[in-house]
PDB file of C-alpha atoms in Angstrom:
ATOM      1  CA  MET A   1     122.242  97.479  90.116  1.00 87.00           C
ATOM      2  CA  ARG A   2     119.515  97.467  92.834  1.00 90.00           C
ATOM      3  CA  LYS A   3     118.819 100.691  94.899  1.00 94.00           C
ATOM      4  CA  VAL A   4     116.834 100.815  98.069  1.00 96.00           C
ATOM      5  CA  ILE A   5     115.150 103.817  98.835  1.00 97.00           C
ATOM      6  CA  LEU A   6     113.533 104.087 102.397  1.00 98.00           C
ATOM      7  CA  THR A   7     110.828 106.930 102.698  1.00 97.00           C
ATOM      8  CA  SER A   8     108.814 107.901 105.569  1.00 96.00           C
ATOM      9  CA  HIS A   9     107.001 110.492 108.005  1.00 95.00           C
ATOM     10  CA  GLY A  10     109.182 111.391 111.113  1.00 94.00           C
ATOM     11  CA  HIS A  11     112.789 110.330 111.287  1.00 95.00           C
ATOM     12  CA  LEU A  12     111.936 106.462 110.764  1.00 96.00           C
ATOM     13  CA  ALA A  13     113.722 105.945 107.337  1.00 96.00           C
ATOM     14  CA  GLU A  14     116.650 107.475 109.172  1.00 97.00           C
ATOM     15  CA  GLY A  15     116.287 105.130 112.112  1.00 97.00           C
ATOM     16  CA  MET A  16     115.808 102.175 109.929  1.00 97.00           C
ATOM     17  CA  GLN A  17     119.321 103.209 108.244  1.00 98.00           C
ATOM     18  CA  SER A  18     121.013 103.535 111.914  1.00 98.00           C
ATOM     19  CA  ALA A  19     119.809  99.974 112.514  1.00 98.00           C
ATOM     20  CA  VAL A  20     120.953  98.682 109.314  1.00 98.00           C
ATOM     21  CA  ASN A  21     124.181 100.153 109.386  1.00 97.00           C
ATOM     22  CA  MET A  22     124.638  98.577 112.927  1.00 97.00           C
ATOM     23  CA  ILE A  23     123.760  95.266 111.526  1.00 97.00           C
ATOM     24  CA  LEU A  24     125.059  94.977 107.977  1.00 97.00           C
ATOM     25  CA  GLY A  25     127.666  97.859 108.036  1.00 97.00           C
ATOM     26  CA  CYS A  26     127.030 100.918 105.865  1.00 96.00           C
ATOM     27  CA  GLN A  27     125.038 100.136 102.611  1.00 96.00           C
ATOM     28  CA  ALA A  28     126.023 102.242  99.554  1.00 94.00           C
ATOM     29  CA  ASP A  29     122.726 101.628  97.641  1.00 94.00           C
ATOM     30  CA  LEU A  30     120.466 102.441 100.639  1.00 97.00           C
ATOM     31  CA  GLU A  31     118.887 106.112 100.470  1.00 97.00           C
ATOM     32  CA  VAL A  32     116.621 107.480 103.079  1.00 97.00           C
ATOM     33  CA  TYR A  33     114.014 110.513 102.864  1.00 96.00           C
ATOM     34  CA  ASP A  34     112.516 111.562 105.943  1.00 95.00           C
ATOM     35  CA  LEU A  35     109.470 113.940 105.765  1.00 92.00           C
ATOM     36  CA  ASP A  36     110.875 115.858 108.719  1.00 91.00           C
ATOM     37  CA  HIS A  37     113.537 117.211 106.297  1.00 91.00           C
ATOM     38  CA  TYR A  38     111.278 118.451 103.470  1.00 87.00           C
ATOM     39  CA  ASP A  39     108.283 120.709 103.575  1.00 84.00           C
ATOM     40  CA  GLU A  40     106.017 118.554 101.583  1.00 91.00           C
ATOM     41  CA  PRO A  41     105.848 114.815 100.484  1.00 92.00           C
ATOM     42  CA  ASP A  42     105.970 116.028  96.748  1.00 93.00           C
ATOM     43  CA  MET A  43     109.679 117.289  97.416  1.00 94.00           C
ATOM     44  CA  ILE A  44     110.651 113.728  98.370  1.00 96.00           C
ATOM     45  CA  LEU A  45     108.970 112.440  95.153  1.00 96.00           C
ATOM     46  CA  GLU A  46     110.781 114.989  93.220  1.00 96.00           C
ATOM     47  CA  ARG A  47     114.202 113.751  94.744  1.00 95.00           C
ATOM     48  CA  VAL A  48     113.430 110.161  94.180  1.00 97.00           C
ATOM     49  CA  ARG A  49     111.694 110.666  90.517  1.00 97.00           C
ATOM     50  CA  LYS A  50     115.170 112.419  89.694  1.00 97.00           C
ATOM     51  CA  ARG A  51     117.373 109.568  91.118  1.00 95.00           C
ATOM     52  CA  VAL A  52     115.117 107.093  89.056  1.00 96.00           C
ATOM     53  CA  GLU A  53     115.366 108.907  85.950  1.00 95.00           C
ATOM     54  CA  GLU A  54     119.235 109.470  86.280  1.00 96.00           C
ATOM     55  CA  GLN A  55     119.698 105.587  86.352  1.00 95.00           C
ATOM     56  CA  PRO A  56     117.225 104.141  84.068  1.00 94.00           C
ATOM     57  CA  ASN A  57     118.930 100.694  83.841  1.00 93.00           C
ATOM     58  CA  ASP A  58     118.909 100.345  87.763  1.00 93.00           C
ATOM     59  CA  GLU A  59     116.134  98.611  89.893  1.00 92.00           C
ATOM     60  CA  PHE A  60     114.761 100.844  92.489  1.00 95.00           C
ATOM     61  CA  ILE A  61     112.916  99.309  95.574  1.00 94.00           C
ATOM     62  CA  ILE A  62     111.165 102.116  97.210  1.00 96.00           C
ATOM     63  CA  LEU A  63     109.589 101.293 100.847  1.00 95.00           C
ATOM     64  CA  THR A  64     107.255 103.473 102.470  1.00 95.00           C
ATOM     65  CA  ASP A  65     105.990 103.424 106.493  1.00 94.00           C
ATOM     66  CA  ILE A  66     102.042 103.700 105.839  1.00 93.00           C
ATOM     67  CA  ASN A  67      99.732 102.488 103.234  1.00 92.00           C
ATOM     68  CA  ASN A  68      97.810 105.536 101.763  1.00 92.00           C
ATOM     69  CA  GLY A  69      99.871 107.910 103.795  1.00 93.00           C
ATOM     70  CA  SER A  70     101.041 111.176 102.239  1.00 94.00           C
ATOM     71  CA  VAL A  71     104.643 109.980 101.515  1.00 95.00           C
ATOM     72  CA  HIS A  72     103.312 106.548  99.982  1.00 95.00           C
ATOM     73  CA  HIS A  73     100.856 108.394  98.117  1.00 94.00           C
ATOM     74  CA  GLN A  74     103.632 110.319  96.348  1.00 95.00           C
ATOM     75  CA  MET A  75     105.860 107.410  95.896  1.00 96.00           C
ATOM     76  CA  MET A  76     103.192 105.551  94.108  1.00 95.00           C
ATOM     77  CA  GLN A  77     103.297 107.875  91.191  1.00 95.00           C
ATOM     78  CA  LEU A  78     106.718 106.127  90.480  1.00 96.00           C
ATOM     79  CA  CYS A  79     104.904 103.040  90.009  1.00 91.00           C
ATOM     80  CA  LEU A  80     104.597 103.976  86.208  1.00 92.00           C
ATOM     81  CA  CYS A  81     108.289 103.440  85.668  1.00 94.00           C
ATOM     82  CA  PRO A  82     109.061  99.869  84.754  1.00 92.00           C
ATOM     83  CA  ASN A  83     112.238 100.014  86.966  1.00 92.00           C
ATOM     84  CA  VAL A  84     110.372 100.716  90.293  1.00 94.00           C
ATOM     85  CA  TYR A  85     108.758  98.875  92.990  1.00 92.00           C
ATOM     86  CA  VAL A  86     106.898 100.146  95.783  1.00 93.00           C
ATOM     87  CA  GLN A  87     106.332  98.466  99.052  1.00 91.00           C
ATOM     88  CA  THR A  88     104.697  99.866 102.180  1.00 91.00           C
ATOM     89  CA  GLY A  89     104.491  98.795 105.943  1.00 91.00           C
ATOM     90  CA  MET A  90     108.269  99.052 105.815  1.00 93.00           C
ATOM     91  CA  CYS A  91     110.007  97.574 108.970  1.00 92.00           C
ATOM     92  CA  LEU A  92     113.528  96.496 109.943  1.00 94.00           C
ATOM     93  CA  SER A  93     113.318  92.899 108.980  1.00 91.00           C
ATOM     94  CA  MET A  94     111.971  93.855 105.614  1.00 90.00           C
ATOM     95  CA  VAL A  95     114.600  96.154 104.925  1.00 94.00           C
ATOM     96  CA  LEU A  96     117.469  93.680 105.942  1.00 93.00           C
ATOM     97  CA  GLU A  97     115.661  90.718 103.813  1.00 89.00           C
ATOM     98  CA  ILE A  98     115.877  93.283 100.895  1.00 90.00           C
ATOM     99  CA  LEU A  99     119.110  94.112 101.155  1.00 92.00           C
ATOM    100  CA  LEU A 100     120.486  90.642 101.703  1.00 90.00           C
ATOM    101  CA  ALA A 101     118.613  89.439  98.565  1.00 86.00           C
ATOM    102  CA  SER A 102     120.284  88.341  95.740  1.00 81.00           C
ATOM    103  CA  PRO A 103     120.841  91.558  93.475  1.00 75.00           C
ATOM    104  CA  GLN A 104     120.034  88.993  90.658  1.00 77.00           C
ATOM    105  CA  ALA A 105     116.662  88.205  92.215  1.00 72.00           C
ATOM    106  CA  GLY A 106     113.582  89.308  90.108  1.00 70.00           C
ATOM    107  CA  MET A 107     110.720  91.115  91.527  1.00 70.00           C
ATOM    108  CA  ALA A 108     108.973  87.596  91.920  1.00 67.00           C
ATOM    109  CA  ALA A 109     111.925  86.646  93.911  1.00 66.00           C
ATOM    110  CA  LEU A 110     111.638  89.524  96.059  1.00 72.00           C
ATOM    111  CA  THR A 111     107.975  89.471  96.574  1.00 75.00           C
ATOM    112  CA  GLY A 112     108.827  85.917  98.079  1.00 75.00           C
ATOM    113  CA  THR A 113     111.303  87.464 100.239  1.00 73.00           C
ATOM    114  CA  LEU A 114     108.538  89.795 101.882  1.00 75.00           C
ATOM    115  CA  ALA A 115     106.363  87.026 102.461  1.00 76.00           C
ATOM    116  CA  GLY A 116     108.989  85.595 104.744  1.00 74.00           C
ATOM    117  CA  THR A 117     108.612  89.197 106.577  1.00 75.00           C
ATOM    118  CA  ARG A 118     105.228  88.565 107.259  1.00 75.00           C
ATOM    119  CA  GLN A 119     105.405  85.317 108.475  1.00 74.00           C
ATOM    120  CA  GLY A 120     107.976  86.731 110.968  1.00 72.00           C
ATOM    121  CA  MET A 121     105.323  89.204 112.097  1.00 71.00           C
ATOM    122  CA  ILE A 122     103.976  87.249 115.138  1.00 72.00           C
ATOM    123  CA  SER A 123     101.592  88.463 118.130  1.00 71.00           C
ATOM    124  CA  PHE A 124     102.727  87.220 121.740  1.00 73.00           C
ATOM    125  CA  THR A 125      99.958  87.250 124.367  1.00 80.00           C
ATOM    126  CA  GLN A 126      99.643  85.050 127.529  1.00 79.00           C
ATOM    127  CA  GLN A 127      96.509  83.278 125.780  1.00 82.00           C
ATOM    128  CA  ASN A 128      98.697  82.512 122.692  1.00 75.00           C
ATOM    129  CA  GLU A 129     101.604  81.260 124.875  1.00 78.00           C
ATOM    130  CA  GLN A 130      99.510  79.172 126.931  1.00 83.00           C
ATOM    131  CA  GLU A 131      97.706  77.460 123.747  1.00 82.00           C
ATOM    132  CA  ALA A 132     101.096  77.071 122.262  1.00 78.00           C
ATOM    133  CA  ASP A 133     102.214  75.184 125.411  1.00 81.00           C
ATOM    134  CA  ARG A 134      98.664  73.453 125.600  1.00 82.00           C
ATOM    135  CA  ILE A 135      99.223  71.728 122.261  1.00 83.00           C
ATOM    136  CA  GLY A 136     103.172  71.497 121.977  1.00 79.00           C
ATOM    137  CA  ILE A 137     104.686  74.242 120.056  1.00 76.00           C
TER     138      ILE A 137
END
Protein backbone atom coordinates (compact mmCIF):
# COMPACT_ATOMS: atom_id res chain seq x y z
CA MET A 1 0.00 0.00 0.00
CA ARG A 2 1.18 3.53 -0.75
CA LYS A 3 1.19 6.20 1.94
CA VAL A 4 1.65 9.88 1.15
CA ILE A 5 3.08 12.10 3.86
CA LEU A 6 3.16 15.89 3.56
CA THR A 7 5.71 17.74 5.70
CA SER A 8 6.28 21.48 5.86
CA HIS A 9 7.07 24.64 7.70
CA GLY A 10 4.11 26.57 9.09
CA HIS A 11 0.72 25.08 8.22
CA LEU A 12 1.40 24.43 4.52
CA ALA A 13 0.90 20.66 4.77
CA GLU A 14 -2.44 21.10 6.54
CA GLY A 15 -3.48 23.61 3.88
CA MET A 16 -2.59 21.09 1.16
CA GLN A 17 -4.62 18.43 2.94
CA SER A 18 -7.57 20.81 3.19
CA ALA A 19 -7.42 21.53 -0.55
CA VAL A 20 -7.06 17.81 -1.36
CA ASN A 21 -10.09 17.02 0.79
CA MET A 22 -12.09 19.69 -1.04
CA ILE A 23 -11.15 18.29 -4.46
CA LEU A 24 -10.87 14.52 -3.88
CA GLY A 25 -12.59 13.97 -0.56
CA CYS A 26 -10.87 12.59 2.52
CA GLN A 27 -7.81 10.50 1.66
CA ALA A 28 -7.13 7.77 4.23
CA ASP A 29 -3.52 7.27 3.09
CA LEU A 30 -2.58 10.95 3.39
CA GLU A 31 -0.87 12.22 6.53
CA VAL A 32 0.44 15.70 7.38
CA TYR A 33 3.14 16.95 9.70
CA ASP A 34 3.52 20.73 10.04
CA LEU A 35 6.47 22.22 11.90
CA ASP A 36 4.12 24.59 13.75
CA HIS A 37 2.90 21.59 15.77
CA TYR A 38 6.40 20.44 16.80
CA ASP A 39 9.25 22.17 18.61
CA GLU A 40 11.91 20.88 16.23
CA PRO A 41 12.02 19.24 12.77
CA ASP A 42 13.62 16.13 14.27
CA MET A 43 10.36 15.54 16.14
CA ILE A 44 8.63 15.16 12.77
CA LEU A 45 11.40 12.80 11.67
CA GLU A 46 10.83 10.55 14.66
CA ARG A 47 7.07 10.42 14.07
CA VAL A 48 7.49 9.59 10.38
CA ARG A 49 10.33 7.15 11.04
CA LYS A 50 8.06 5.28 13.46
CA ARG A 51 5.35 5.02 10.76
CA VAL A 52 7.88 3.68 8.24
CA GLU A 53 9.26 1.14 10.71
CA GLU A 54 5.76 -0.02 11.71
CA GLN A 55 4.81 -0.64 8.06
CA PRO A 56 7.90 -2.01 6.26
CA ASN A 57 5.82 -3.46 3.41
CA ASP A 58 4.17 -0.14 2.56
CA GLU A 59 5.61 2.45 0.18
CA PHE A 60 6.01 5.94 1.62
CA ILE A 61 6.11 9.06 -0.53
CA ILE A 62 7.19 11.98 1.60
CA LEU A 63 6.71 15.45 0.16
CA THR A 64 8.50 18.46 1.63
CA ASP A 65 8.15 22.15 0.97
CA ILE A 66 11.69 23.57 0.60
CA ASN A 67 14.77 21.82 -0.76
CA ASN A 68 17.44 21.74 1.96
CA GLY A 69 15.07 23.33 4.46
CA SER A 70 15.09 22.01 8.00
CA VAL A 71 12.11 19.69 7.47
CA HIS A 72 13.46 18.38 4.17
CA HIS A 73 16.88 17.82 5.72
CA GLN A 74 15.32 15.60 8.40
CA MET A 75 13.15 13.65 5.95
CA MET A 76 16.18 12.92 3.76
CA GLN A 77 17.46 10.62 6.51
CA LEU A 78 14.59 8.29 5.66
CA CYS A 79 15.91 7.77 2.11
CA LEU A 80 18.05 5.02 3.61
CA CYS A 81 14.86 2.98 3.87
CA PRO A 82 14.11 1.06 0.64
CA ASN A 83 10.39 1.81 0.86
CA VAL A 84 10.75 5.61 1.15
CA TYR A 85 10.82 8.24 -1.60
CA VAL A 86 11.36 11.92 -0.67
CA GLN A 87 10.37 14.72 -3.05
CA THR A 88 10.82 18.42 -2.41
CA GLY A 89 8.95 21.36 -3.93
CA MET A 90 5.49 20.25 -2.80
CA CYS A 91 2.60 21.95 -4.56
CA LEU A 92 -1.08 21.09 -4.85
CA SER A 93 -0.87 19.72 -8.39
CA MET A 94 1.97 17.42 -7.32
CA VAL A 95 0.01 16.11 -4.34
CA LEU A 96 -3.08 15.50 -6.48
CA GLU A 97 -1.13 13.71 -9.22
CA ILE A 98 0.54 11.42 -6.70
CA LEU A 99 -2.74 10.61 -4.97
CA LEU A 100 -4.44 9.90 -8.29
CA ALA A 101 -1.58 7.76 -9.64
CA SER A 102 -2.19 4.03 -9.79
CA PRO A 103 -1.05 2.33 -6.58
CA GLN A 104 0.49 -0.38 -8.76
CA ALA A 105 2.71 2.17 -10.52
CA GLY A 106 6.27 1.93 -9.33
CA MET A 107 8.60 4.76 -8.48
CA ALA A 108 9.71 5.13 -12.10
CA ALA A 109 6.10 5.81 -13.11
CA LEU A 110 5.79 8.24 -10.22
CA THR A 111 8.83 10.14 -11.47
CA GLY A 112 7.03 10.52 -14.81
CA THR A 113 3.97 11.82 -12.98
CA LEU A 114 6.11 14.44 -11.28
CA ALA A 115 7.50 15.51 -14.66
CA GLY A 116 3.92 16.41 -15.60
CA THR A 117 3.70 18.60 -12.51
CA ARG A 118 6.84 20.45 -13.57
CA GLN A 119 5.43 21.00 -17.07
CA GLY A 120 2.34 22.54 -15.52
CA MET A 121 4.40 25.26 -13.85
CA ILE A 122 4.08 28.13 -16.28
CA SER A 123 5.00 31.78 -15.92
CA PHE A 124 2.45 34.21 -17.29
CA THR A 125 3.55 37.74 -18.12
CA GLN A 126 2.31 40.33 -20.53
CA GLN A 127 5.42 39.82 -22.66
CA ASN A 128 4.98 36.03 -22.74
CA GLU A 129 1.33 36.37 -23.70
CA GLN A 130 2.06 38.88 -26.44
CA GLU A 131 4.76 36.56 -27.85
CA ALA A 132 2.34 33.60 -27.73
CA ASP A 133 -0.28 35.65 -29.59
CA ARG A 134 2.32 36.75 -32.16
CA ILE A 135 3.35 33.17 -32.99
CA GLY A 136 -0.17 31.76 -32.73
CA ILE A 137 -0.10 29.61 -29.62
